[in-house]
Every structure is written in C-alpha cells, then in structure tokens.
XYZ file of C-alpha atoms in Angstrom:
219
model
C -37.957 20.539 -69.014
C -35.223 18.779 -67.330
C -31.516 19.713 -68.167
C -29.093 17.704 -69.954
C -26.616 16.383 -68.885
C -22.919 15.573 -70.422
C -22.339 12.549 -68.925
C -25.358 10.845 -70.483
C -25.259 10.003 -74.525
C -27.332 11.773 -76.653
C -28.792 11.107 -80.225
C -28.978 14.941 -81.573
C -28.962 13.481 -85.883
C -27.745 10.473 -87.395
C -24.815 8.934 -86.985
C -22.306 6.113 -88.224
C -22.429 3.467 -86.871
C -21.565 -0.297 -86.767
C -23.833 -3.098 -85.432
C -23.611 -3.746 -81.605
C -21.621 -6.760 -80.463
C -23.898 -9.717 -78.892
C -23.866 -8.930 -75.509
C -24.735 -11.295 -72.352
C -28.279 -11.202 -71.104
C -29.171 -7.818 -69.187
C -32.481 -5.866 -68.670
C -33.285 -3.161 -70.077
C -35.314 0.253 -68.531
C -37.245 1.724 -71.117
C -37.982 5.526 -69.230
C -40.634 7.958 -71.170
C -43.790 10.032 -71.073
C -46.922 7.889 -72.552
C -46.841 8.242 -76.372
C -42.778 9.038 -76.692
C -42.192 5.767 -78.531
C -41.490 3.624 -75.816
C -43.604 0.220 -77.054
C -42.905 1.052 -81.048
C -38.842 0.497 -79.508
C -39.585 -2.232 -77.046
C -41.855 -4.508 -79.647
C -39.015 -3.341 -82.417
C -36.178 -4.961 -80.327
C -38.201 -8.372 -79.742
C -38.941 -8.850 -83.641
C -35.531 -8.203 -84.284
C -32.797 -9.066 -81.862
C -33.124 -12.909 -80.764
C -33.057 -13.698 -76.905
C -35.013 -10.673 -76.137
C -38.203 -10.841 -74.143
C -40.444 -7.222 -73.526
C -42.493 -6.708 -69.841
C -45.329 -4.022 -70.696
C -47.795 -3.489 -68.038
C -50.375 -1.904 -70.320
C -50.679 -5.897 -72.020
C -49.666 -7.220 -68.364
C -52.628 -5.267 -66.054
C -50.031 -4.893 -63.115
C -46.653 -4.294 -62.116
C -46.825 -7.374 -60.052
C -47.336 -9.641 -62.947
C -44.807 -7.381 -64.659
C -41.674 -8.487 -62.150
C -43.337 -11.695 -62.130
C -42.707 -12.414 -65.998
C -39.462 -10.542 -65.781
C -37.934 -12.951 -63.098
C -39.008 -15.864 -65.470
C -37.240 -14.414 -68.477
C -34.150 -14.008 -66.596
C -34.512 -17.135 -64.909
C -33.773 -18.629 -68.763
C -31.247 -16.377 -68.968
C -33.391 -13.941 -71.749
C -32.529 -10.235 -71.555
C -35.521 -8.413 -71.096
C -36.813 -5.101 -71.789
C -39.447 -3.179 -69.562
C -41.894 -1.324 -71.681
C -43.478 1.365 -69.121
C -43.288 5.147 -68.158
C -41.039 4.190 -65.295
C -41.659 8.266 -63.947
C -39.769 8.409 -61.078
C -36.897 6.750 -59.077
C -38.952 4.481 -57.205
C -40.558 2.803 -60.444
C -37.408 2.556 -61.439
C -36.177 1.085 -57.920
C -38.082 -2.353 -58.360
C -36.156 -3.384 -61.579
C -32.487 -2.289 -60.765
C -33.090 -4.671 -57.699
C -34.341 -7.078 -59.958
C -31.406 -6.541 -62.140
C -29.279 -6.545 -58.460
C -30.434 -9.661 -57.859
C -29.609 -11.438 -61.337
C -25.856 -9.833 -61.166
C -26.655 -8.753 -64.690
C -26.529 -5.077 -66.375
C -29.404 -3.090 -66.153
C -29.493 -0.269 -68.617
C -31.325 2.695 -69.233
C -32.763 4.402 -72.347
C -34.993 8.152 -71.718
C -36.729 8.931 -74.593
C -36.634 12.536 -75.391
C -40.043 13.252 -76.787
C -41.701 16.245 -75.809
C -44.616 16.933 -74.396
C -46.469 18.235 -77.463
C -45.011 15.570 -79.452
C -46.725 12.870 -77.195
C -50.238 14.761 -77.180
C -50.000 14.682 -80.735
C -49.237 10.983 -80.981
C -51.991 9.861 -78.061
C -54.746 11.940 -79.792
C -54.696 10.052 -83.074
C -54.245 6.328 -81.179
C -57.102 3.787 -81.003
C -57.901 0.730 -79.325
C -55.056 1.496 -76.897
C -54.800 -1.446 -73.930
C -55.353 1.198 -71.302
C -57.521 3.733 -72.809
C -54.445 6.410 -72.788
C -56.183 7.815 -76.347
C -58.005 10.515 -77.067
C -58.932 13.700 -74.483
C -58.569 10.998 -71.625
C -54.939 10.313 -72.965
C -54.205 13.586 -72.896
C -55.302 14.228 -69.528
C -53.153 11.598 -68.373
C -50.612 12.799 -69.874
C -50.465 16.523 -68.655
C -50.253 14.328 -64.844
C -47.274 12.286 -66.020
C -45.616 15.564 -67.289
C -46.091 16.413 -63.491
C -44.496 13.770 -61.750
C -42.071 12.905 -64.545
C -38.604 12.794 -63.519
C -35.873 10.641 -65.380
C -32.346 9.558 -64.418
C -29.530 11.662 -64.201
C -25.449 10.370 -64.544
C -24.815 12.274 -61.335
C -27.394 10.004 -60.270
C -27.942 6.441 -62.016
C -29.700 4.958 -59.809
C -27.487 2.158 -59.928
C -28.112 1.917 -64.396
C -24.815 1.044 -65.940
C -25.713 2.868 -69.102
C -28.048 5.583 -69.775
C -29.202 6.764 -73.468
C -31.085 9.710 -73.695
C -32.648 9.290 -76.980
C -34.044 11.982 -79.508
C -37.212 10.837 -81.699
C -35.823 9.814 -84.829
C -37.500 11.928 -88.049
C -38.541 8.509 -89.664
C -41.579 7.216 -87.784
C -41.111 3.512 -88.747
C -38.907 1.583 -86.369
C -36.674 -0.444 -88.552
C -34.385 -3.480 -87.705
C -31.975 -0.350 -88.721
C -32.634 1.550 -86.012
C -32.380 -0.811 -83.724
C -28.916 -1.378 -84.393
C -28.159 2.203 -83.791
C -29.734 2.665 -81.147
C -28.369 -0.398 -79.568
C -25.225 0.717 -80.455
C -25.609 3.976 -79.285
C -25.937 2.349 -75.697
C -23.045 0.233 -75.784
C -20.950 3.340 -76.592
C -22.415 5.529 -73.862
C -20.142 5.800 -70.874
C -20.391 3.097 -68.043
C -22.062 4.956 -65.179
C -21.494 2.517 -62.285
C -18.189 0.267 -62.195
C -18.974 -3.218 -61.104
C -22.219 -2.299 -59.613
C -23.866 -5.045 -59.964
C -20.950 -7.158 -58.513
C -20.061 -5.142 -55.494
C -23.640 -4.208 -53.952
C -25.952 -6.690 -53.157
C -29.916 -6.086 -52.966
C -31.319 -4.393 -49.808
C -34.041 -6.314 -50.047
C -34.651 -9.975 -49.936
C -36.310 -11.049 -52.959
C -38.704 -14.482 -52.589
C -41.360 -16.081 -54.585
C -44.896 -16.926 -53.176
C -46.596 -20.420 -54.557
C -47.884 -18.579 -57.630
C -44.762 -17.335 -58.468
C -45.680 -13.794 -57.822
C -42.516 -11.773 -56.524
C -42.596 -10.410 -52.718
C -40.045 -7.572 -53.640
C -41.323 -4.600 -51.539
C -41.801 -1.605 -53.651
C -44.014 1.375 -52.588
C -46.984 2.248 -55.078
C-alpha cells in the first residue's frame, strides 16, 4: 500500500480532544476506496454540523451535476463536502479549482481502510445507488485498488489540510465522532500557506444557461 507520510495527521487510537471551533465555509475532499466509510462520514457531518451541504455522485449520476450543486452551495456561502472515491490527482483537480475559485479552504480527509476491509463491507451492502454490492462490488473494487492513489504532504495538490484517517473500531458514526474527527483536521498541519489567496485558477470557470459548470476536467 502507499507509505505514510509524517507530515500528514494520522488517527492510530483515540484521542482527547475538544470540539472544533466554527470555522468559515470551505469544501471538503472526502478521498477513499468504495466501501472505506466515505458516505457513513459525509451523511454524518450533514445531520450534525449546521451549514454543511454533501455532493455524492452515486445519488447525483454525474460529476457534472456534482460541480454543478457544489458551485450552488458555495454560492450561499455553505461548506460542502464531496462524497466520492476521488482516486487520483485529476479527480481531485476539478474541486481544488473549484475551491480556487471560491478563495475558500479546501481540505482533505484519506480514509485508511484497507482493501479487505472494504470487500468485506461491499459484500454485505444492498440496494446500493450504483450497484457497487455484491461480486460486482467487489470487482470494482479490486480496479479502484489499481488506480488508487491519494495525496501526499510533499504533494497537496494545493489541500490546505490533509487527515489520513484510520477506521474507527465503533461502526456507528456518532455526532461524537464527528467532533473528533473534525478536530483532528483543524489540528493537522497547514500544507499550503495562503494558497488559496496567492494562486488564482488556471482555468476560467463559466456557467452555461442550465447552470451546468464548463470547468475543463479530463475523464
């Protein structure tokens, strides 16, 4: 698997910890193999934490209509979390422009959970959105584990924060956890110093009459 690194924050066991100050609205990269707890976090955080919005392309059908609903959240100043396996760099690429574009903080949480762990979790779902259940889920899984490649300090990708996160031994996501975890991220070393602030977007980012986002991203 891929190596650690020091630079990122880690959640090896529980730890104190006090609840995270309100912050200003930001977005949020959720980055994870399918079944590592991505959406139990991501619908978690909504319930919970007021202002919040969540962006998951399994309820959304595309990435498209993903940005599309993330520009509108921001656009009413909501922080908003994106719920998908965000594999490589250039997944990742769309929403730090996004993020770019806003001038707000865009931070990252990897969750940890192996591969076996996943399988075990995908092979006991039902009536997921996208059919990732079963042997089919599994399949799909073994070509994520492939291609899977998360963000590294000594390369952020322009994230302010990154969290590499550990499953946690309970399996319900409490209001608890949240906190922690939250709080985890705000503790983590900043990554990039006035990123946002200093380097605007390559790209140009428009709106068509739909409201559809024209942000070029490869598929």
């Amino acid at each position: 698997m891929h190596t650690l690194h020091k630079q990122c924050f880690f959640l090896f066991q529980p730890i104190p910890f006090s609840k995270p100050k309100i912050m200003s609205n930001r977005m949020l990269v959720l980055v994870g193999l399918p079944g590592s707890g991505k959406s139990t976090i991501s619908n978690q955080l909504v319930k919970c934490k007021k202002g919040w919005e969540r962006v998951n392309q399994d309820d959304m059908k595309s990435r498209k209509a993903c940005e599309m609903y993330t520009k509108k959240f921001l656009d009413k100043k909501q922080s908003v979390v994106i719920d998908r396996c965000n594999f490589d760099r250039e997944q990742r690429k769309t929403w730090v422009d996004l993020a770019v574009h806003y001038k707000i903080p865009v931070d990252c949480i990897v969750l940890t959970t192996d591969q076996q762990a996943c399988g075990d979790r995908i092979k006991i779902r039902q009536d997921h959105p996208t059919g990732v259940s079963g042997n089919r889920g599994i399949g799909i899984l073994r070509r994520f584990v492939n291609t899977y490649h998360p963000p590294t300090a000594e390369n952020p990708e322009g994230f302010s924060r990154i969290l590499y996160l550990n499953p946690s031994p309970n399996e319900e996501c409490t209001e608890e956890r949240i906190d922690e975890i939250l709080s985890l991220l705000e503790a983590s070393p900043s990554l990039v110093e006035e990123y946002v602030n200093n380097h605007p977007p390559k790209q140009k980012i428009t709106t068509d009459e739909e409201g559809w986002s024209t942000i070029p991203t490869k598929e």
